[in-house]
Amino acid sequence: MKLGVFAVLFGDKSLEEALDYIAESGLETVEIGTGGFPGDRYCNPQNLLEDESRLNHFKQAVESRGLQISALSCHGNPLHPNSEIAQRAHENFEQTVRLAAKLGVETVITFSGCPGESEHSQNPVWVTCPWPEEFASVLEWQWEEKVIPYWKEQNQFLKQQGVRVAIEPHPGFVVYNTETMLRLRKQCGDQIGVNFDPSHLFWQQMDPVLAIKELSQAGALYHFHAKDTGIDPHNTASNGVLDTKSYRDELNRSWIFRTVGYGHGEETWKEIISALQLVGYQGAISIEHEDSLMSVEEGFQKAVSFLKNILIQERVGDIWWA
């Protein structure tokens, strides 16, 4: 396993400055946003695909610093009921896959997307319970009419390009847990796997270690985000975990995103990293910073130190067992 970072948190730096800082921090991989919610601050797929010299400059900037691109990320909603939004997300995904193929990058990360409740919807509709009965009907319509046809087609496109997609399970989209991830893969194809982010599982009361094992058994574990969630026991006891308050309302929310180690302790993260090692995961541990209680610098450096310590222990343990 190689420690890396999702570079979108360094948006105030130039590409070269960000890569220098990442390399100087002792990291080995970098995940780069290409559009969608992460934006394309460092990597606009269309521009790079149309200009070979730009493409070579970009590639050289990464490789000359001893870094490897773990993934290109274009998190978006290609199933959005607004056709313009959906088309932008789809085109961005398609361009990102083509760029990944040219760069020799194996993995593209995105969301599964979420349709509306019918052909007449204006916004996505995330179904969270089966009753009243129209909710179950909406969910069936979404999967059968939108989700499966779209991702079956993309699976073929990915196969042609020699690239795989790592879907990030995220509440608000049709793939948000282990079961929905495995359903998408089973019904649409094995070019589709998971970008595993424990932070989205913690607040749903899921066990990341169990999820890692189940996804790995299906051959679906493609990429890993290192991000934590802090759960407020008082607010959760009062209101549950389905919380629509602003992420900036930290005091009153049931949970907030945290830097690794600040939501769950070292023992939990040791178990997660050990599980990754046990199932044979050899990819990136990509730090993602969304901790509103820490600056970018503080959150990033704390995460690097915390994870380096655990990875060193894992490597020493592996040598000892060998």
Short mmCIF file of C-alpha atoms in Angstrom, two decimals:
data_model
loop_
_atom_site.label_atom_id
_atom_site.label_comp_id
_atom_site.label_asym_id
_atom_site.label_seq_id
_atom_site.Cartn_x
_atom_site.Cartn_y
_atom_site.Cartn_z
CA MET A 1 0.00 0.00 0.00
CA LYS A 2 1.16 3.51 -0.82
CA LEU A 3 0.25 6.67 1.04
CA GLY A 4 -1.13 9.49 -1.10
CA VAL A 5 -3.51 12.43 -1.14
CA PHE A 6 -6.48 13.78 -3.05
CA ALA A 7 -4.86 16.95 -4.38
CA VAL A 8 -8.02 19.09 -4.49
CA LEU A 9 -7.24 20.38 -1.00
CA PHE A 10 -4.23 22.29 -2.39
CA GLY A 11 -6.30 24.45 -4.74
CA ASP A 12 -4.50 27.62 -3.61
CA LYS A 13 -1.21 26.28 -5.03
CA SER A 14 -0.07 25.78 -8.61
CA LEU A 15 0.23 22.20 -9.85
CA GLU A 16 3.99 22.28 -9.45
CA GLU A 17 3.80 23.76 -5.94
CA ALA A 18 1.23 21.19 -4.88
CA LEU A 19 3.25 18.27 -6.25
CA ASP A 20 6.43 19.56 -4.59
CA TYR A 21 4.63 19.80 -1.26
CA ILE A 22 3.15 16.30 -1.62
CA ALA A 23 6.53 14.79 -2.50
CA GLU A 24 8.30 16.68 0.30
CA SER A 25 5.73 15.28 2.75
CA GLY A 26 6.93 11.79 1.87
CA LEU A 27 3.88 10.64 -0.08
CA GLU A 28 4.01 8.30 -3.04
CA THR A 29 0.72 8.81 -4.90
CA VAL A 30 -1.58 11.64 -5.90
CA GLU A 31 -5.26 11.54 -6.82
CA ILE A 32 -6.23 14.36 -9.17
CA GLY A 33 -9.62 15.95 -9.79
CA THR A 34 -10.73 16.25 -13.41
CA GLY A 35 -14.10 17.93 -13.00
CA GLY A 36 -17.46 17.39 -11.34
CA PHE A 37 -17.63 18.23 -7.65
CA PRO A 38 -13.81 18.12 -7.18
CA GLY A 39 -13.26 20.52 -10.10
CA ASP A 40 -10.44 20.45 -12.63
CA ARG A 41 -7.98 22.91 -11.03
CA TYR A 42 -4.96 20.86 -12.10
CA CYS A 43 -6.28 18.66 -14.85
CA ASN A 44 -8.81 19.58 -17.53
CA PRO A 45 -9.31 16.38 -19.55
CA GLN A 46 -10.47 18.07 -22.72
CA ASN A 47 -7.47 20.42 -22.79
CA LEU A 48 -4.99 17.62 -22.20
CA LEU A 49 -6.58 15.30 -24.73
CA GLU A 50 -6.48 18.00 -27.41
CA ASP A 51 -2.87 19.09 -26.77
CA GLU A 52 -0.11 16.47 -26.67
CA SER A 53 2.48 18.92 -25.34
CA ARG A 54 0.21 19.89 -22.42
CA LEU A 55 -0.41 16.22 -21.73
CA ASN A 56 3.30 15.44 -21.68
CA HIS A 57 4.03 18.43 -19.43
CA PHE A 58 1.36 17.29 -16.98
CA LYS A 59 2.65 13.73 -16.96
CA GLN A 60 6.25 14.86 -16.52
CA ALA A 61 5.30 17.18 -13.65
CA VAL A 62 4.01 14.18 -11.69
CA GLU A 63 6.63 11.61 -12.65
CA SER A 64 9.65 13.90 -12.20
CA ARG A 65 8.78 14.18 -8.50
CA GLY A 66 8.68 10.42 -8.04
CA LEU A 67 4.90 10.40 -7.70
CA GLN A 68 2.31 8.09 -9.21
CA ILE A 69 -1.27 9.04 -10.11
CA SER A 70 -3.49 6.67 -8.10
CA ALA A 71 -6.71 7.82 -9.78
CA LEU A 72 -8.44 10.58 -11.70
CA SER A 73 -11.59 11.78 -9.93
CA CYS A 74 -14.63 13.32 -11.58
CA HIS A 75 -17.36 12.81 -8.96
CA GLY A 76 -20.61 13.88 -10.60
CA ASN A 77 -24.19 12.81 -11.25
CA PRO A 78 -24.57 11.42 -14.79
CA LEU A 79 -28.09 10.27 -13.89
CA HIS A 80 -29.35 13.70 -12.87
CA PRO A 81 -32.93 14.33 -14.09
CA ASN A 82 -31.80 17.67 -15.51
CA SER A 83 -30.48 16.51 -18.88
CA GLU A 84 -27.92 19.33 -19.14
CA ILE A 85 -26.37 18.48 -15.77
CA ALA A 86 -26.40 14.77 -16.58
CA GLN A 87 -24.79 15.32 -19.98
CA ARG A 88 -22.01 17.47 -18.52
CA ALA A 89 -21.26 14.82 -15.92
CA HIS A 90 -21.32 12.04 -18.51
CA GLU A 91 -19.06 13.89 -20.95
CA ASN A 92 -16.65 14.70 -18.15
CA PHE A 93 -16.59 11.05 -17.09
CA GLU A 94 -16.01 9.90 -20.66
CA GLN A 95 -13.16 12.39 -21.18
CA THR A 96 -11.63 11.41 -17.85
CA VAL A 97 -11.66 7.73 -18.81
CA ARG A 98 -10.01 8.52 -22.16
CA LEU A 99 -7.39 10.63 -20.38
CA ALA A 100 -6.74 7.87 -17.85
CA ALA A 101 -6.14 5.46 -20.72
CA LYS A 102 -3.61 7.82 -22.33
CA LEU A 103 -1.82 8.39 -19.01
CA GLY A 104 -1.76 4.70 -18.10
CA VAL A 105 -3.90 5.37 -15.02
CA GLU A 106 -5.98 2.32 -14.14
CA THR A 107 -8.74 3.91 -12.06
CA VAL A 108 -11.32 6.67 -12.46
CA ILE A 109 -13.41 7.65 -9.43
CA THR A 110 -16.95 8.99 -9.49
CA PHE A 111 -20.39 8.60 -7.90
CA SER A 112 -23.07 6.19 -9.12
CA GLY A 113 -25.43 9.10 -9.68
CA CYS A 114 -29.05 9.43 -8.62
CA PRO A 115 -32.07 9.93 -10.91
CA GLY A 116 -35.31 11.68 -10.06
CA GLU A 117 -38.53 9.85 -9.22
CA SER A 118 -39.82 9.91 -12.80
CA GLU A 119 -39.14 11.34 -16.25
CA HIS A 120 -40.72 14.59 -15.05
CA SER A 121 -38.37 15.22 -12.10
CA GLN A 122 -36.21 18.32 -11.81
CA ASN A 123 -33.95 17.10 -9.00
CA PRO A 124 -32.52 13.78 -7.79
CA VAL A 125 -34.59 11.73 -5.35
CA TRP A 126 -32.75 9.49 -2.86
CA VAL A 127 -35.05 6.78 -1.51
CA THR A 128 -34.29 5.81 2.10
CA CYS A 129 -37.28 3.60 3.04
CA PRO A 130 -39.70 1.23 1.27
CA TRP A 131 -42.96 2.68 2.57
CA PRO A 132 -45.28 4.28 1.64
CA GLU A 133 -45.31 1.94 -1.33
CA GLU A 134 -44.58 4.63 -3.92
CA PHE A 135 -41.03 4.88 -2.52
CA ALA A 136 -40.36 1.23 -3.37
CA SER A 137 -41.83 1.79 -6.82
CA VAL A 138 -39.58 4.81 -7.38
CA LEU A 139 -36.51 2.83 -6.34
CA GLU A 140 -37.33 -0.01 -8.73
CA TRP A 141 -37.92 2.47 -11.57
CA GLN A 142 -34.61 4.23 -10.89
CA TRP A 143 -32.58 1.03 -11.06
CA GLU A 144 -34.36 -0.67 -13.94
CA GLU A 145 -34.87 2.36 -16.19
CA LYS A 146 -31.84 4.55 -15.40
CA VAL A 147 -29.08 3.04 -13.25
CA ILE A 148 -28.59 -0.39 -14.83
CA PRO A 149 -28.87 0.69 -18.49
CA TYR A 150 -26.43 3.57 -17.99
CA TRP A 151 -23.77 1.63 -16.10
CA LYS A 152 -24.02 -1.42 -18.37
CA GLU A 153 -23.12 0.86 -21.26
CA GLN A 154 -20.30 2.48 -19.32
CA ASN A 155 -18.91 -0.91 -18.34
CA GLN A 156 -18.45 -1.71 -22.02
CA PHE A 157 -16.83 1.66 -22.67
CA LEU A 158 -14.46 1.16 -19.73
CA LYS A 159 -13.51 -2.28 -21.02
CA GLN A 160 -12.69 -0.83 -24.44
CA GLN A 161 -10.47 1.80 -22.84
CA GLY A 162 -8.73 -0.60 -20.43
CA VAL A 163 -9.83 1.47 -17.44
CA ARG A 164 -11.97 0.65 -14.40
CA VAL A 165 -14.32 2.87 -12.43
CA ALA A 166 -14.26 3.10 -8.64
CA ILE A 167 -17.71 4.17 -7.49
CA GLU A 168 -17.67 5.99 -4.16
CA PRO A 169 -20.66 4.83 -2.06
CA HIS A 170 -22.22 8.03 -0.77
CA PRO A 171 -25.64 8.75 0.77
CA GLY A 172 -27.70 10.80 -1.64
CA PHE A 173 -26.78 8.51 -4.55
CA VAL A 174 -28.18 5.09 -5.46
CA VAL A 175 -24.92 3.40 -4.41
CA TYR A 176 -24.33 4.26 -0.76
CA ASN A 177 -23.42 1.00 1.01
CA THR A 178 -21.99 -2.48 0.41
CA GLU A 179 -25.22 -4.04 -0.81
CA THR A 180 -25.95 -1.37 -3.44
CA MET A 181 -22.33 -1.40 -4.59
CA LEU A 182 -22.36 -5.15 -5.14
CA ARG A 183 -25.72 -4.93 -6.90
CA LEU A 184 -24.35 -2.40 -9.39
CA ARG A 185 -21.29 -4.53 -10.10
CA LYS A 186 -23.28 -7.77 -10.44
CA GLN A 187 -25.86 -6.29 -12.78
CA CYS A 188 -23.62 -4.02 -14.86
CA GLY A 189 -20.13 -5.53 -15.08
CA ASP A 190 -16.78 -6.15 -13.45
CA GLN A 191 -15.11 -2.97 -14.69
CA ILE A 192 -17.13 -1.40 -11.86
CA GLY A 193 -15.75 -1.46 -8.32
CA VAL A 194 -15.51 0.74 -5.26
CA ASN A 195 -13.62 3.74 -3.96
CA PHE A 196 -13.79 2.82 -0.29
CA ASP A 197 -14.30 5.82 2.01
CA PRO A 198 -14.91 4.82 5.66
CA SER A 199 -16.22 8.29 6.55
CA HIS A 200 -19.48 7.66 4.68
CA LEU A 201 -19.89 4.28 6.34
CA PHE A 202 -19.16 5.28 9.95
CA TRP A 203 -22.22 7.48 10.35
CA GLN A 204 -24.45 4.84 8.76
CA GLN A 205 -23.31 2.50 11.58
CA MET A 206 -21.51 0.20 9.14
CA ASP A 207 -18.39 -1.79 9.99
CA PRO A 208 -15.60 -0.81 7.55
CA VAL A 209 -13.61 -3.99 8.23
CA LEU A 210 -16.56 -6.21 7.33
CA ALA A 211 -17.30 -4.09 4.25
CA ILE A 212 -13.67 -4.33 3.09
CA LYS A 213 -13.78 -8.12 3.34
CA GLU A 214 -17.12 -8.45 1.52
CA LEU A 215 -16.09 -6.09 -1.29
CA SER A 216 -12.72 -7.76 -1.65
CA GLN A 217 -14.30 -11.21 -1.94
CA ALA A 218 -16.25 -9.85 -4.90
CA GLY A 219 -13.07 -8.43 -6.46
CA ALA A 220 -14.48 -4.91 -6.14
CA LEU A 221 -11.95 -3.06 -3.96
CA TYR A 222 -10.26 -0.57 -6.33
CA HIS A 223 -9.24 2.52 -4.34
CA PHE A 224 -9.28 3.87 -0.78
CA HIS A 225 -9.98 7.30 0.74
CA ALA A 226 -8.59 8.04 4.20
CA LYS A 227 -11.19 10.24 5.88
CA ASP A 228 -12.88 10.00 9.27
CA THR A 229 -16.24 10.91 10.82
CA GLY A 230 -16.84 12.24 14.31
CA ILE A 231 -20.22 11.26 15.73
CA ASP A 232 -21.77 13.42 18.44
CA PRO A 233 -23.48 10.96 20.82
CA HIS A 234 -25.83 13.55 22.34
CA ASN A 235 -27.08 14.97 19.03
CA THR A 236 -27.35 11.50 17.55
CA ALA A 237 -29.31 10.21 20.53
CA SER A 238 -31.69 13.15 20.14
CA ASN A 239 -32.06 13.27 16.33
CA GLY A 240 -30.54 10.15 14.76
CA VAL A 241 -27.98 10.14 11.97
CA LEU A 242 -30.04 11.51 9.06
CA ASP A 243 -28.93 15.11 9.50
CA THR A 244 -29.65 17.84 6.96
CA LYS A 245 -28.09 20.73 8.90
CA SER A 246 -25.15 22.54 7.31
CA TYR A 247 -21.74 20.92 7.68
CA ARG A 248 -20.69 24.25 9.19
CA ASP A 249 -23.14 23.82 12.07
CA GLU A 250 -20.67 21.52 13.82
CA LEU A 251 -22.03 22.08 17.33
CA ASN A 252 -25.54 20.86 16.50
CA ARG A 253 -24.94 18.20 13.87
CA SER A 254 -25.16 14.48 14.65
CA TRP A 255 -21.85 13.94 12.86
CA ILE A 256 -19.13 15.80 10.95
CA PHE A 257 -16.21 14.76 8.78
CA ARG A 258 -12.86 14.66 10.57
CA THR A 259 -9.20 14.09 9.87
CA VAL A 260 -8.24 10.42 10.38
CA GLY A 261 -7.82 9.67 14.06
CA TYR A 262 -10.12 12.46 15.23
CA GLY A 263 -13.39 10.58 14.74
CA HIS A 264 -12.18 7.07 15.49
CA GLY A 265 -8.99 6.22 17.32
CA GLU A 266 -5.77 4.52 16.30
CA GLU A 267 -7.08 1.05 17.13
CA THR A 268 -9.98 1.38 14.69
CA TRP A 269 -7.72 2.63 11.92
CA LYS A 270 -5.17 -0.12 12.61
CA GLU A 271 -7.99 -2.64 12.13
CA ILE A 272 -8.99 -0.99 8.84
CA ILE A 273 -5.44 -0.90 7.46
CA SER A 274 -4.84 -4.46 8.65
CA ALA A 275 -8.02 -5.58 6.87
CA LEU A 276 -6.77 -3.97 3.65
CA GLN A 277 -3.49 -5.83 4.03
CA LEU A 278 -5.22 -9.13 4.82
CA VAL A 279 -7.31 -9.00 1.64
CA GLY A 280 -4.24 -8.17 -0.44
CA TYR A 281 -5.03 -4.56 -1.29
CA GLN A 282 -1.94 -2.97 -2.90
CA GLY A 283 -3.34 0.39 -3.94
CA ALA A 284 -3.30 3.91 -2.56
CA ILE A 285 -4.35 5.16 0.85
CA SER A 286 -5.48 8.54 -0.44
CA ILE A 287 -5.91 11.23 2.23
CA GLU A 288 -9.05 13.30 1.76
CA HIS A 289 -9.41 16.40 3.93
CA GLU A 290 -12.88 17.75 4.72
CA ASP A 291 -12.39 18.56 8.41
CA SER A 292 -14.03 21.93 9.10
CA LEU A 293 -12.31 22.14 12.49
CA MET A 294 -8.80 22.09 11.02
CA SER A 295 -6.94 24.10 8.41
CA VAL A 296 -5.74 22.31 5.29
CA GLU A 297 -2.15 22.34 6.54
CA GLU A 298 -3.00 21.03 10.00
CA GLY A 299 -5.43 18.37 8.84
CA PHE A 300 -3.14 17.14 6.07
CA GLN A 301 -0.01 16.91 8.21
CA LYS A 302 -1.82 15.21 11.08
CA ALA A 303 -3.26 12.65 8.66
CA VAL A 304 0.17 12.01 7.09
CA SER A 305 1.82 11.47 10.48
CA PHE A 306 -1.02 9.30 11.79
CA LEU A 307 -1.19 7.04 8.74
CA LYS A 308 2.58 6.77 8.24
CA ASN A 309 2.88 5.42 11.77
CA ILE A 310 0.22 2.76 11.14
CA LEU A 311 1.59 1.78 7.73
CA ILE A 312 5.11 1.43 9.14
CA GLN A 313 3.76 -0.89 11.84
CA GLU A 314 1.91 -2.93 9.22
CA ARG A 315 5.02 -3.27 7.05
CA VAL A 316 7.16 -4.31 10.03
CA GLY A 317 4.50 -6.83 11.05
CA ASP A 318 4.39 -8.20 7.50
CA ILE A 319 8.17 -8.69 7.48
CA TRP A 320 8.03 -10.40 10.88
CA TRP A 321 5.33 -12.83 9.75
CA ALA A 322 7.24 -13.56 6.55
#
